[in-house]
Amino acid sequence: MFDRDFNENPFIVIWELTRACELHCLHCRAEAQHHRHPLELDFEEGKKLIDSIYEMDNPLLVFTGGDPLMRPDVYDIASYAIQKGLRVSMTPSATPNVTKEAIKKAKDAGLSRWAFSLDGPTAEIHDHFRGTSGSFNLTMNAIEYIHELELPLQINTVISRYNVDVLEEMAELVEKLNCVLWSVFFLVPIGRGKEKDMITPVQHEKVFRWLNDLSKRVPFDIKTTAAQHYRRVVITDKMQRNKDETKSIQYKDALQAGKTGSFDGLGRAPRGVNDGNGFVFISHIGDVYPSGLLPVKAGNVRVTPLPEIYRHSPIFKELRNPDSYKGKCGQCEFRYVCGGSRSRAYALTGDYLESEPACVYIPKSIRGKKKAAHQ
């Protein structure tokens, strides 16, 4: 796993089983609908897709949506993938579909982890963000079932202007709920997500520093999504404590930065995963994207096998070359382990190679030029 070549194989594959969902979340990437799309990949097509995913050096496979539980064959799909040897997790919506029986069925199928979204420490904040009254209580009930059935629990939280001021309380709740991983998403304004719902670049930096400090004192791991520049904060902190200065940050520095041998201490990706670089997303109808947050289509698995799209698509190849990035991202000494969110760059500038709009860091090379200009 630690020598995986992201040019050849992804670290993680996300398959959007369906866009059907009963919630109406403010930030929904998929702009989910109440009914399933008639052109969804069917079970046989799904098995073919799973075969091709397995052949890509057995990456992590995550079923998402919409709500995966809106597909009656979700357990058959999961069983096929698990029997094949894939490590599978699922991120269902907290709706009445999430019964104890449904979770037990998933466990019996061999699902390795279950992830639920909690976007606030109170029902008022969470339900507002999820656009559905009662969602918070349904989530808490479902988490009780998870613990009763002894499944590892992952909590997903989207950080936005609605909850940025209650993150301490949120962390306390995550710890109380005895989860193994807090997966923190930083809002990207696509789908229903709006730029006005994002936190500011300065707030991003403050939250990163807070998360880094938090990671040293809590029993659960912390993972960030659409926050590649969090890696810079973690690595810089590690280097400052070790009094280590380096001109250009390479992958080996990322490997040494975490507490369990990876950049953020998760024992997960040994390198910086980014959109199209160690990461691939397949939509409900088979379209392939660098991620679910970067809606630039690179092909369709009904026409071209997934490995061929991932390895040879010009879009993916461009995204895997940090030296092609524009602005300060292209000059930054952290570009090989960070690279900024390509999704956010695209959402706010229309160009996925542009600089990360939510980053306040000024690269050393630019600081040097400014200093020389003033002398």
Coordinates of C-alpha atoms in Angstrom, one line a residue:
M1 CA 0.0 0.0 0.0
F2 CA 2.8 2.4 0.9
D3 CA 4.5 2.1 -2.5
R4 CA 1.3 2.5 -4.5
D5 CA 1.9 4.5 -7.7
F6 CA -1.0 7.0 -8.1
N7 CA -0.3 7.3 -11.8
E8 CA -1.4 3.6 -12.1
N9 CA -3.8 3.0 -9.3
P10 CA -6.0 5.1 -7.0
F11 CA -5.9 4.8 -3.2
I12 CA -9.6 5.3 -2.9
V13 CA -12.6 4.8 -5.2
I14 CA -16.0 6.4 -4.6
W15 CA -19.0 4.9 -6.3
E16 CA -22.2 6.8 -6.2
L17 CA -24.7 4.0 -6.2
T18 CA -27.7 6.3 -6.7
R19 CA -28.7 9.9 -6.4
A20 CA -31.9 9.0 -4.7
C21 CA -32.2 10.4 -1.1
E22 CA -34.9 11.5 1.3
L23 CA -32.9 14.4 2.7
H24 CA -32.4 17.9 1.2
C25 CA -29.0 18.9 2.5
L26 CA -27.9 22.5 1.9
H27 CA -24.5 21.5 0.6
C28 CA -25.5 18.4 -1.5
R29 CA -22.9 17.8 -4.2
A30 CA -25.3 15.4 -6.0
E31 CA -28.4 17.7 -5.8
A32 CA -30.1 14.4 -4.8
Q33 CA -33.5 13.5 -5.9
H34 CA -36.3 11.5 -4.3
H35 CA -36.4 8.9 -7.0
R36 CA -33.8 6.7 -8.6
H37 CA -32.5 7.4 -12.1
P38 CA -33.6 4.9 -14.7
L39 CA -30.1 4.8 -16.2
E40 CA -28.2 3.8 -13.0
L41 CA -25.5 1.1 -13.4
D42 CA -27.4 -2.1 -12.8
F43 CA -26.2 -5.1 -10.7
E44 CA -24.4 -6.8 -13.6
E45 CA -22.7 -3.6 -14.7
G46 CA -21.8 -3.0 -11.0
K47 CA -20.1 -6.4 -10.8
K48 CA -18.1 -5.6 -13.9
L49 CA -17.0 -2.3 -12.3
I50 CA -16.1 -4.0 -9.1
D51 CA -13.9 -6.4 -11.0
S52 CA -12.0 -3.6 -12.7
I53 CA -11.6 -1.7 -9.3
Y54 CA -10.1 -4.9 -7.7
E55 CA -7.6 -5.1 -10.6
M56 CA -6.3 -1.6 -9.7
D57 CA -4.3 -3.0 -6.8
N58 CA -7.3 -3.4 -4.5
P59 CA -8.0 0.2 -3.4
L60 CA -10.5 1.3 -0.7
L61 CA -14.1 1.3 -2.1
V62 CA -16.7 3.6 -0.6
F63 CA -20.4 3.4 -1.5
T64 CA -22.0 6.8 -1.5
G65 CA -25.1 8.6 -2.9
G66 CA -27.6 10.1 -2.6
D67 CA -28.4 7.4 -0.1
P68 CA -27.0 3.9 -1.0
L69 CA -29.8 2.3 1.0
M70 CA -32.2 3.6 -1.6
R71 CA -31.0 0.7 -3.8
P72 CA -32.6 -2.6 -2.9
D73 CA -29.5 -4.5 -4.2
V74 CA -27.0 -2.6 -2.1
Y75 CA -26.2 -5.6 0.0
D76 CA -25.8 -7.9 -3.0
I77 CA -23.3 -5.3 -4.5
A78 CA -21.5 -5.1 -1.2
S79 CA -21.3 -8.9 -0.8
Y80 CA -19.9 -9.3 -4.3
A81 CA -17.2 -6.6 -3.7
I82 CA -16.2 -8.1 -0.2
Q83 CA -16.1 -11.6 -1.5
K84 CA -13.8 -10.3 -4.3
G85 CA -11.5 -9.1 -1.6
L86 CA -12.2 -5.4 -1.6
R87 CA -12.3 -3.3 1.6
V88 CA -15.7 -1.6 1.5
S89 CA -17.4 1.1 3.6
M90 CA -20.6 2.9 3.1
T91 CA -22.0 6.4 3.8
P92 CA -25.8 6.2 4.0
S93 CA -28.1 9.1 4.9
A94 CA -29.7 9.1 8.3
T95 CA -33.3 8.4 7.3
P96 CA -35.8 5.8 8.5
N97 CA -34.1 3.4 6.1
V98 CA -31.3 3.0 8.6
T99 CA -32.8 0.4 10.9
K100 CA -30.9 -2.0 13.2
E101 CA -31.8 -4.7 10.7
A102 CA -30.3 -2.8 7.8
I103 CA -27.1 -2.3 9.7
K104 CA -26.9 -6.0 10.7
K105 CA -27.4 -6.9 7.1
A106 CA -24.5 -4.8 6.1
K107 CA -22.4 -6.3 8.9
D108 CA -23.3 -9.8 7.8
A109 CA -22.3 -8.9 4.3
G110 CA -18.9 -8.0 5.6
L111 CA -18.9 -4.2 5.5
S112 CA -15.8 -2.9 7.3
R113 CA -17.0 0.5 8.4
W114 CA -20.1 2.6 8.5
A115 CA -20.0 6.4 8.2
F116 CA -22.7 8.8 9.3
S117 CA -22.8 12.6 8.9
L118 CA -23.1 14.9 11.9
D119 CA -22.8 18.6 11.1
G120 CA -23.5 20.1 14.5
P121 CA -23.5 19.2 18.1
T122 CA -27.2 20.0 18.4
A123 CA -30.3 19.1 16.4
E124 CA -30.9 22.7 15.6
I125 CA -27.6 23.1 13.7
H126 CA -27.5 19.7 12.1
D127 CA -31.1 19.6 11.0
H128 CA -30.8 23.1 9.4
F129 CA -27.8 22.0 7.4
R130 CA -29.3 18.7 6.4
G131 CA -32.6 20.4 5.4
T132 CA -34.6 17.8 7.3
S133 CA -36.2 18.1 10.7
G134 CA -35.5 15.0 12.9
S135 CA -32.2 14.1 11.1
F136 CA -30.1 14.6 14.2
N137 CA -32.2 12.2 16.3
L138 CA -32.3 9.6 13.5
T139 CA -28.5 9.8 13.3
M140 CA -28.0 9.4 17.1
N141 CA -30.3 6.4 17.1
A142 CA -28.5 4.8 14.2
I143 CA -25.1 5.3 16.0
E144 CA -26.6 3.4 19.0
Y145 CA -27.3 0.5 16.6
I146 CA -23.8 0.7 15.2
H147 CA -22.3 0.3 18.7
E148 CA -24.7 -2.5 19.7
L149 CA -23.6 -4.4 16.6
E150 CA -20.0 -3.6 17.3
L151 CA -19.2 -2.0 14.0
P152 CA -16.4 0.7 13.7
L153 CA -18.0 4.1 13.4
Q154 CA -16.9 7.0 11.3
I155 CA -18.3 10.5 11.7
N156 CA -18.4 12.9 8.7
T157 CA -18.7 16.6 9.3
V158 CA -18.9 19.4 6.7
I159 CA -17.3 22.5 8.1
S160 CA -19.2 25.6 7.0
R161 CA -20.2 29.0 8.4
Y162 CA -23.1 27.2 10.2
N163 CA -20.9 25.2 12.5
V164 CA -17.4 26.8 12.5
D165 CA -18.0 28.4 15.9
V166 CA -19.1 25.2 17.7
L167 CA -16.2 22.9 16.6
E168 CA -15.0 22.3 20.2
E169 CA -18.5 21.1 21.1
M170 CA -18.5 19.0 18.0
A171 CA -15.2 17.3 18.9
E172 CA -16.5 16.6 22.4
L173 CA -19.5 14.9 20.8
V174 CA -17.4 12.9 18.4
E175 CA -15.3 11.6 21.3
K176 CA -18.3 10.8 23.4
L177 CA -19.8 8.8 20.5
N178 CA -16.7 6.6 20.5
C179 CA -15.9 6.9 16.8
V180 CA -12.6 5.6 15.2
L181 CA -12.4 8.4 12.6
W182 CA -13.6 12.0 12.3
S183 CA -13.7 12.8 8.6
V184 CA -13.8 16.6 8.3
F185 CA -15.0 18.0 4.9
F186 CA -14.4 21.6 4.0
L187 CA -17.2 22.9 1.9
V188 CA -16.7 23.2 -1.8
P189 CA -19.4 25.3 -3.5
I190 CA -20.8 22.9 -6.1
G191 CA -24.3 21.4 -6.4
R192 CA -26.4 23.0 -3.7
G193 CA -23.4 24.3 -1.9
K194 CA -22.9 28.0 -2.1
E195 CA -19.8 30.2 -1.8
K196 CA -21.5 32.2 1.0
D197 CA -21.7 29.0 3.1
M198 CA -17.9 28.5 3.0
I199 CA -15.6 29.7 5.8
T200 CA -13.0 32.3 5.0
P201 CA -9.3 31.4 4.1
V202 CA -8.2 32.8 7.5
Q203 CA -10.8 30.6 9.2
H204 CA -9.5 27.6 7.2
E205 CA -6.0 28.2 8.6
K206 CA -7.3 28.6 12.2
V207 CA -9.4 25.4 11.9
F208 CA -6.3 23.5 10.5
R209 CA -4.2 24.6 13.5
W210 CA -7.0 23.6 15.9
L211 CA -7.4 20.2 14.2
N212 CA -3.6 19.6 14.4
D213 CA -3.6 20.4 18.1
L214 CA -6.8 18.3 18.7
S215 CA -5.2 15.3 16.9
K216 CA -2.6 15.1 19.7
R217 CA -5.1 14.7 22.5
V218 CA -8.1 12.7 21.3
P219 CA -8.4 8.9 20.9
F220 CA -9.9 9.1 17.4
D221 CA -8.1 9.8 14.1
I222 CA -8.8 12.9 12.0
K223 CA -9.0 13.0 8.3
T224 CA -9.6 16.0 6.1
T225 CA -11.3 16.3 2.7
A226 CA -11.0 19.2 0.3
A227 CA -8.4 20.6 2.7
Q228 CA -5.1 19.5 1.2
H229 CA -3.4 22.5 2.8
Y230 CA -4.0 20.9 6.2
R231 CA -1.0 18.7 5.3
R232 CA 1.2 21.8 5.3
V233 CA 0.1 22.7 8.8
V234 CA 0.8 19.2 10.1
I235 CA 4.2 18.9 8.3
T236 CA 5.3 22.3 9.4
D237 CA 4.5 21.7 13.0
K238 CA 6.4 18.4 12.9
M239 CA 9.4 20.0 11.3
Q240 CA 9.4 22.9 13.7
R241 CA 9.3 20.5 16.7
N242 CA 12.2 18.6 15.1
K243 CA 14.0 21.8 14.1
D244 CA 14.1 20.5 10.5
E245 CA 14.1 22.9 7.6
T246 CA 13.9 21.7 4.0
K247 CA 13.7 23.6 0.7
S248 CA 11.2 21.4 -1.1
I249 CA 8.8 19.1 0.8
Q250 CA 8.8 15.7 -0.7
Y251 CA 6.7 12.5 0.0
K252 CA 9.2 11.2 2.5
D253 CA 8.5 14.3 4.7
A254 CA 4.8 13.5 4.5
L255 CA 5.5 9.9 5.6
Q256 CA 7.3 11.1 8.6
A257 CA 4.8 13.7 9.7
G258 CA 2.1 11.6 11.2
K259 CA 2.0 9.5 14.4
T260 CA 1.4 6.2 12.5
G261 CA 3.5 6.7 9.5
S262 CA 1.4 8.9 7.2
F263 CA 1.0 12.6 6.6
D264 CA -2.0 13.0 9.0
G265 CA -1.4 10.1 11.4
L266 CA -4.2 8.0 10.0
G267 CA -2.3 5.0 8.7
R268 CA -4.1 5.7 5.5
A269 CA -2.7 7.3 2.3
P270 CA 1.1 7.4 2.5
R271 CA 1.0 10.3 0.1
G272 CA -1.2 13.3 -0.5
V273 CA -4.4 12.1 -2.2
N274 CA -6.0 14.8 -4.3
D275 CA -8.7 15.0 -7.0
G276 CA -7.7 12.6 -9.7
N277 CA -4.4 11.8 -7.9
G278 CA -5.0 8.7 -5.9
F279 CA -8.8 9.4 -6.0
V280 CA -11.5 8.6 -8.6
F281 CA -15.3 8.9 -8.5
I282 CA -17.9 7.0 -10.5
S283 CA -21.3 8.5 -10.8
H284 CA -24.7 6.6 -10.6
I285 CA -24.8 6.4 -14.4
G286 CA -21.1 5.4 -14.9
D287 CA -19.5 8.8 -15.6
V288 CA -16.0 9.1 -14.2
Y289 CA -14.7 12.2 -12.5
P290 CA -11.5 13.1 -10.6
S291 CA -13.7 13.4 -7.6
G292 CA -17.4 14.0 -6.7
L293 CA -16.5 17.6 -6.1
L294 CA -14.8 18.2 -9.4
P295 CA -17.5 17.8 -12.1
V296 CA -15.2 17.5 -15.1
K297 CA -16.1 14.3 -16.9
A298 CA -13.2 12.1 -18.1
G299 CA -15.2 9.2 -19.5
N300 CA -17.8 6.5 -18.8
V301 CA -17.3 3.0 -17.6
R302 CA -20.0 1.7 -20.0
V303 CA -17.7 2.8 -22.8
T304 CA -14.2 2.6 -21.4
P305 CA -12.8 0.5 -18.6
L306 CA -12.1 2.4 -15.4
P307 CA -8.4 1.6 -15.2
E308 CA -7.9 3.1 -18.7
I309 CA -9.8 6.3 -17.8
Y310 CA -7.9 6.7 -14.6
R311 CA -4.4 6.0 -16.1
H312 CA -4.7 7.7 -19.5
S313 CA -7.3 10.5 -19.3
P314 CA -5.6 13.9 -20.1
I315 CA -7.6 15.4 -17.2
F316 CA -6.3 12.9 -14.7
K317 CA -2.7 13.1 -16.0
E318 CA -2.8 16.9 -15.7
L319 CA -4.1 16.7 -12.2
R320 CA -1.3 14.3 -11.2
N321 CA 1.4 16.8 -12.2
P322 CA 1.7 19.5 -9.5
D323 CA 4.3 21.3 -11.6
S324 CA 1.4 22.2 -14.0
Y325 CA -0.5 24.0 -11.3
K326 CA -0.9 27.8 -11.7
G327 CA -0.3 30.8 -9.4
K328 CA 1.3 30.2 -6.0
C329 CA 0.3 26.5 -5.9
G330 CA 2.6 25.9 -8.8
Q331 CA 5.5 27.6 -7.0
C332 CA 4.8 26.2 -3.5
E333 CA 7.4 24.0 -1.8
F334 CA 4.5 21.9 -0.5
R335 CA 2.9 21.3 -3.9
Y336 CA 3.9 17.6 -4.0
V337 CA 2.2 16.7 -0.7
C338 CA -0.5 19.4 -0.8
G339 CA -1.4 20.9 -4.2
G340 CA -4.5 22.6 -2.8
S341 CA -8.0 21.5 -3.5
R342 CA -8.4 21.1 -7.2
S343 CA -12.2 21.0 -6.7
R344 CA -12.3 24.3 -4.9
A345 CA -10.0 25.9 -7.5
Y346 CA -12.4 24.8 -10.2
A347 CA -15.6 25.8 -8.3
L348 CA -14.3 29.3 -7.6
T349 CA -12.2 30.0 -10.7
G350 CA -13.4 27.7 -13.4
D351 CA -9.9 26.2 -13.8
Y352 CA -8.8 23.1 -11.8
L353 CA -5.2 24.0 -12.2
E354 CA -5.5 27.4 -10.5
S355 CA -4.3 28.1 -7.0
E356 CA -6.3 27.0 -3.9
P357 CA -8.6 30.0 -3.2
A358 CA -8.9 29.2 0.5
C359 CA -5.1 29.1 1.3
V360 CA -3.4 32.0 3.1
Y361 CA 0.1 30.6 2.8
I362 CA 2.7 32.5 0.8
P363 CA 5.3 30.1 -0.7
K364 CA 9.0 30.7 0.1
S365 CA 9.9 31.4 -3.5
I366 CA 7.4 34.2 -3.7
R367 CA 8.4 35.6 -0.3
G368 CA 12.0 35.6 -1.6
K369 CA 11.1 37.6 -4.7
K370 CA 9.2 40.2 -2.7
K371 CA 12.1 40.5 -0.3
A372 CA 14.6 41.0 -3.1
A373 CA 12.3 43.6 -4.8
H374 CA 12.3 45.7 -1.6
Q375 CA 16.1 45.7 -1.2

